[in-house]
CSV table of C-alpha atoms in Angstrom, one decimal:
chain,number,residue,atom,x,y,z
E,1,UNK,CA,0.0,0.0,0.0
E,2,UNK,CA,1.3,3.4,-1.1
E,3,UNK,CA,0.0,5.4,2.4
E,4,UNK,CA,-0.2,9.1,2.2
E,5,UNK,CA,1.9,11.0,-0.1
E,6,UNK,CA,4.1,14.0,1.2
E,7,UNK,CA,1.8,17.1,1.1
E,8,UNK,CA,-0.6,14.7,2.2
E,9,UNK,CA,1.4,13.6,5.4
E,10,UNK,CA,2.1,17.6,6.6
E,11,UNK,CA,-1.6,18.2,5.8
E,12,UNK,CA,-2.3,15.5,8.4
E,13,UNK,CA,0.6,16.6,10.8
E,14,UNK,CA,-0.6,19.9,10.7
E,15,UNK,CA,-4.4,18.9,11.7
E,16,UNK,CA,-2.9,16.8,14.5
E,17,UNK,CA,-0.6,19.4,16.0
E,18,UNK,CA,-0.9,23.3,14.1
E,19,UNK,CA,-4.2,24.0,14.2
E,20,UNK,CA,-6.2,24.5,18.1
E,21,UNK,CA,-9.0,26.1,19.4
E,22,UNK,CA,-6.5,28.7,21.4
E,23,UNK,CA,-6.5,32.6,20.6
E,24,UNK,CA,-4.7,33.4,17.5
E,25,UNK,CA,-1.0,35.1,17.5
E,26,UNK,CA,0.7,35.1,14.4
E,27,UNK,CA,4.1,34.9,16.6
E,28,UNK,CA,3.1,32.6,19.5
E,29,UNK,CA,0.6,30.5,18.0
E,30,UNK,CA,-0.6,31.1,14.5
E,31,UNK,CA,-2.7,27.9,14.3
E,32,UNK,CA,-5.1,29.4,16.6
E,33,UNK,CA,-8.8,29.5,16.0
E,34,UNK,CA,-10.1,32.2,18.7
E,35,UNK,CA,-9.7,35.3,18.9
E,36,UNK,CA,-9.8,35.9,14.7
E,37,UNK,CA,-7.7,33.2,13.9
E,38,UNK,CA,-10.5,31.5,12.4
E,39,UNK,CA,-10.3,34.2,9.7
E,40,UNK,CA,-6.5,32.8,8.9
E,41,UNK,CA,-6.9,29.3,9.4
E,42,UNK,CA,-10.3,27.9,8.6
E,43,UNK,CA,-9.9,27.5,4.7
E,44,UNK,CA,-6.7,26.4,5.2
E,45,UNK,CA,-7.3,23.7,7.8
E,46,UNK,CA,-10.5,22.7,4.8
E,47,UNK,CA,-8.2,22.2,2.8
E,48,UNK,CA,-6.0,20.0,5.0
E,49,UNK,CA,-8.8,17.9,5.6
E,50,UNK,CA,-9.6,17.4,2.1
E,51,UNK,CA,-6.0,16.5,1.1
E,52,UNK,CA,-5.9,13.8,4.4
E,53,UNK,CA,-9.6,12.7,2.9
E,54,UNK,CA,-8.4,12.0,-0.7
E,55,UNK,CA,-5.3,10.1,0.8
E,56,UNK,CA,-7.7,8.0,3.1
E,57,UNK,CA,-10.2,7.5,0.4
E,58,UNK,CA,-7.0,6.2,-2.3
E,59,UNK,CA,-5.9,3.7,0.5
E,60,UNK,CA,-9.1,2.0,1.3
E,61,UNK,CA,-9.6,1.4,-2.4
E,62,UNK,CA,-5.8,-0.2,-2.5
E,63,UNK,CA,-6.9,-2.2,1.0
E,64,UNK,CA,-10.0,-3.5,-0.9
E,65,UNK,CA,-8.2,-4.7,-4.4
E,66,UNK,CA,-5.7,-6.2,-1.9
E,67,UNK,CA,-8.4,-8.5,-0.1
E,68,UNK,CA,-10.0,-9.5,-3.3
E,69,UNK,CA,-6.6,-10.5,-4.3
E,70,UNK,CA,-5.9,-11.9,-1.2
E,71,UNK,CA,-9.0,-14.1,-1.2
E,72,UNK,CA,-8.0,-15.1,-4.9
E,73,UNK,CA,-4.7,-16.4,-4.1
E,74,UNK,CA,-6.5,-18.2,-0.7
E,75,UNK,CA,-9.1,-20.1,-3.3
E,76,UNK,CA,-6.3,-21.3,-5.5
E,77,UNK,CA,-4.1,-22.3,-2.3
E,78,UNK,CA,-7.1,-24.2,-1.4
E,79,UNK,CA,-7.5,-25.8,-5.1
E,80,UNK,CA,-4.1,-26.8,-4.7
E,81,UNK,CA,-3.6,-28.3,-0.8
E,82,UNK,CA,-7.0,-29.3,-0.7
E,83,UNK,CA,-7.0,-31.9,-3.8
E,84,UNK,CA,-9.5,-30.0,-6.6
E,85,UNK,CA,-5.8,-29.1,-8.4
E,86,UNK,CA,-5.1,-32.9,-8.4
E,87,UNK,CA,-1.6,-32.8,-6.8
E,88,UNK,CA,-0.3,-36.4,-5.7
E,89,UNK,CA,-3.5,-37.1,-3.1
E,90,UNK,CA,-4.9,-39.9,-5.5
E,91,UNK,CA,-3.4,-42.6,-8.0
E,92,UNK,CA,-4.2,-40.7,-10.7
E,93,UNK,CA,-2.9,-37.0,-9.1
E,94,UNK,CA,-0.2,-35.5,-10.8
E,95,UNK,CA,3.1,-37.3,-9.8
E,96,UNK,CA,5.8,-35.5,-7.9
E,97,UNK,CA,9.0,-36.2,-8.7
E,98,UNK,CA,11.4,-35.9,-5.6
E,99,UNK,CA,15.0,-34.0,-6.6
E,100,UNK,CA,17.3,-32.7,-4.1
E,101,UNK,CA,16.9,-35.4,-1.8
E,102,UNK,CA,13.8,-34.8,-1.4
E,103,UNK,CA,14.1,-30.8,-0.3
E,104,UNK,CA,11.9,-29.9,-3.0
E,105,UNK,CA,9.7,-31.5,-5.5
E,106,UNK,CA,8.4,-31.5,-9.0
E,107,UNK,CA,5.2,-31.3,-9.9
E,108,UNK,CA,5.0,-33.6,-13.7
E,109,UNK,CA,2.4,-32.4,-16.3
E,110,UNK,CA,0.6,-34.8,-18.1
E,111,UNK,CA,1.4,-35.6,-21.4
E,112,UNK,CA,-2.0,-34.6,-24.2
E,113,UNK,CA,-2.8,-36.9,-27.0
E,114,UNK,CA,-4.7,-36.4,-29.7
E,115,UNK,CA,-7.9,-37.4,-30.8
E,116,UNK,CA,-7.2,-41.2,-32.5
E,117,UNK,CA,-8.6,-40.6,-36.1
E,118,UNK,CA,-7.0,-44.1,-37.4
E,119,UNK,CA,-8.4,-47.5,-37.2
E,120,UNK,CA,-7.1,-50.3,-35.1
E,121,UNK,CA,-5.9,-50.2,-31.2
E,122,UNK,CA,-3.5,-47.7,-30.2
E,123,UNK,CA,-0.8,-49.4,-27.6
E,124,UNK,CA,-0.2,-47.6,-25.0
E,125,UNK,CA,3.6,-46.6,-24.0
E,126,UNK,CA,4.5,-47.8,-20.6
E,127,UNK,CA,6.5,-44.3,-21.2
E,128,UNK,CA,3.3,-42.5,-21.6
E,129,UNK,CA,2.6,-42.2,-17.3
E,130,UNK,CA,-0.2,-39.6,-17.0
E,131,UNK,CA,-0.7,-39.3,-20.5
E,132,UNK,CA,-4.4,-37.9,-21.3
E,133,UNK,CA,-6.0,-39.8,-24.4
E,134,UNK,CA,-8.2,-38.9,-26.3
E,135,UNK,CA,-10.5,-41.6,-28.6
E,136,UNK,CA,-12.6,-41.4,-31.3
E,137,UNK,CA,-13.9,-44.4,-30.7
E,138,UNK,CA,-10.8,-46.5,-31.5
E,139,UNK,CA,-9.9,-49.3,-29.5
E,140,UNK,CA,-6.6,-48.8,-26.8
E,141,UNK,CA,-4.5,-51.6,-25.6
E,142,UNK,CA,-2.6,-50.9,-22.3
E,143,UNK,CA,1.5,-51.9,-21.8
E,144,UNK,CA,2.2,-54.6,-20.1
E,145,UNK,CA,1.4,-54.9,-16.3
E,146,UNK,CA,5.5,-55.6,-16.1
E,147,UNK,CA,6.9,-52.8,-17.8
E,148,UNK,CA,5.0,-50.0,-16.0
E,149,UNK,CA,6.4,-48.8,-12.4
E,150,UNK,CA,4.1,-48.3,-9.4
E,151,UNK,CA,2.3,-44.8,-10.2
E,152,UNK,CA,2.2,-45.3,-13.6
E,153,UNK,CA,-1.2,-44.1,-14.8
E,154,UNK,CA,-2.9,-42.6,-18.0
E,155,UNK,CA,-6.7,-41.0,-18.4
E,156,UNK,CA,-9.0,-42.1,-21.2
E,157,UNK,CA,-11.7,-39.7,-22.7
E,158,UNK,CA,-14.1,-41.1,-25.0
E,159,UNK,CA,-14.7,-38.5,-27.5
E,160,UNK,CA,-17.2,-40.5,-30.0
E,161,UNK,CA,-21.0,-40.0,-30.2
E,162,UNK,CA,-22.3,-43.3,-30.0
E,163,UNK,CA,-19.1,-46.1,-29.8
E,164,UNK,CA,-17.9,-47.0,-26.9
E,165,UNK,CA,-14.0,-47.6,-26.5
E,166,UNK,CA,-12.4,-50.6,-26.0
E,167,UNK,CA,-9.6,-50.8,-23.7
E,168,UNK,CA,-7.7,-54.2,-23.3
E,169,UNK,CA,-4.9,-55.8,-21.6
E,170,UNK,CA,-2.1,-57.8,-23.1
E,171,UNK,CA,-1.4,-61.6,-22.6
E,172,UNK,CA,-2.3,-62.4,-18.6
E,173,UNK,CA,-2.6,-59.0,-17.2
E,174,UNK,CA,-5.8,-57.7,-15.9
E,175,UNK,CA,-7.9,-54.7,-15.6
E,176,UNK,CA,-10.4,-54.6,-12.6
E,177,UNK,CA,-9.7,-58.2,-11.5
E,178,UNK,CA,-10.4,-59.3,-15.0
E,179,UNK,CA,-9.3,-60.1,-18.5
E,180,UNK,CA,-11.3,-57.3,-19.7
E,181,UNK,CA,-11.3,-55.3,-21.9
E,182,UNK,CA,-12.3,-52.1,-20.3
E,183,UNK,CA,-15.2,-50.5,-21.7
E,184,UNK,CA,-15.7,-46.4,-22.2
E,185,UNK,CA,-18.9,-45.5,-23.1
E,186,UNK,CA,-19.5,-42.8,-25.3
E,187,UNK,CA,-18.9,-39.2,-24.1
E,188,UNK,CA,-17.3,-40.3,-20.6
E,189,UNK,CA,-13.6,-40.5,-19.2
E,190,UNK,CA,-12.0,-43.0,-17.2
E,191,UNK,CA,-8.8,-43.4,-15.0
E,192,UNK,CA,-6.8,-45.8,-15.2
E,193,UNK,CA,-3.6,-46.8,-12.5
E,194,UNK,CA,-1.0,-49.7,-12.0
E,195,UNK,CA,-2.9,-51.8,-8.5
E,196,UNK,CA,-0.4,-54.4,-6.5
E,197,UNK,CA,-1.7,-57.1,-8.6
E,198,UNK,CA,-3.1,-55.4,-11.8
E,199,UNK,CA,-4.7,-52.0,-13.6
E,200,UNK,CA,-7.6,-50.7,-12.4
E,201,UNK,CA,-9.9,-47.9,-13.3
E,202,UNK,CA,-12.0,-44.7,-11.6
């Protein structure tokens, strides 16, 4: 916050400690009101008050962009320790990769890609952790159960209008305790992590 500028500061000083109901003497005490001083110092002390009043008024305006600002910043703190910005609270939370021994920590984007326009499955990269898919429709295979570490997880958004998507597993792994495959119905999104024992889906 700025506070008062300069003239706006003496103004201020001299309402606090110039101008007094005492009598008026130009030598002694010329902030005086009695005795004629009002005649000297009445405008004068107006005008003080409006220069401290247009300080005031500039400062409360700063103090209330500051709490909206302030209660901005609280909301996306909030998002962000409280889970709605997805940070590492659930399997499929962004992954935070530890570096410095662990004094400070990385917070990994997911990878995007794009609608699948092609026929036949697309096989997913055990590489591809977090990756977001996108289908139109066309089947998906998942990597092997082997090849993906603990974390390893990828979101599937089913983009078609009526076809659901077909996600499958290769040779013995399973999806949801099962051989699956993993069916996305049309329009709707699901989450799929590396379990103990296989994948499983949100």
């Amino acid at each position: 916050m700025s506070g008062l500028t300069t003239l706006e500061e003496a103004a201020r000083l001299r309402l606090e400690a110039f101008y007094n109901g005492a009598a008026y003497n130009p030598t002694s005490n010329a902030g005086g009101m009695a005795a004629g001083g009002h005649q000297v110092n009445f405008e004068p002390s107006l005008d003080d008050v409006a220069l401290v009043m247009k300080g005031a008024a500039r400062m409360a305006l700063e103090v209330a962009a500051s709490a909206v600002q302030t209660a901005a910043d609280a909301s996306n703190i909030a998002a962000i320790v409280g889970g709605t910005g997805g940070i590492n609270l659930t399997p499929t939370g962004i992954p935070r990769i530890a570096v410095l021994g662990a004094l400070a920590f990385l917070d990994q984007v997911a990878p995007l890609l794009l609608p699948i326009e092609t026929t036949g499955a697309l096989t997913i990269s055990p590489h591809q952790v977090g990756a977001v898919i996108f289908s139109n429709g066309h089947p998906l295979t998942l990597p092997a159960f082997a090849s993906c570490r603990d974390g390893w997880w990828c979101k599937t958004k089913n983009i078609h209008g009526s076809t659901a998507v077909s996600v499958a597993v290769v040779g013995a792994d399973t999806i949801d305790g099962g051989a699956g495959p993993l069916s996305v119905t049309a329009g709707t999104a699901k989450e799929i992590y590396r379990a103990a024992t296989g994948f499983r889906s949100i």
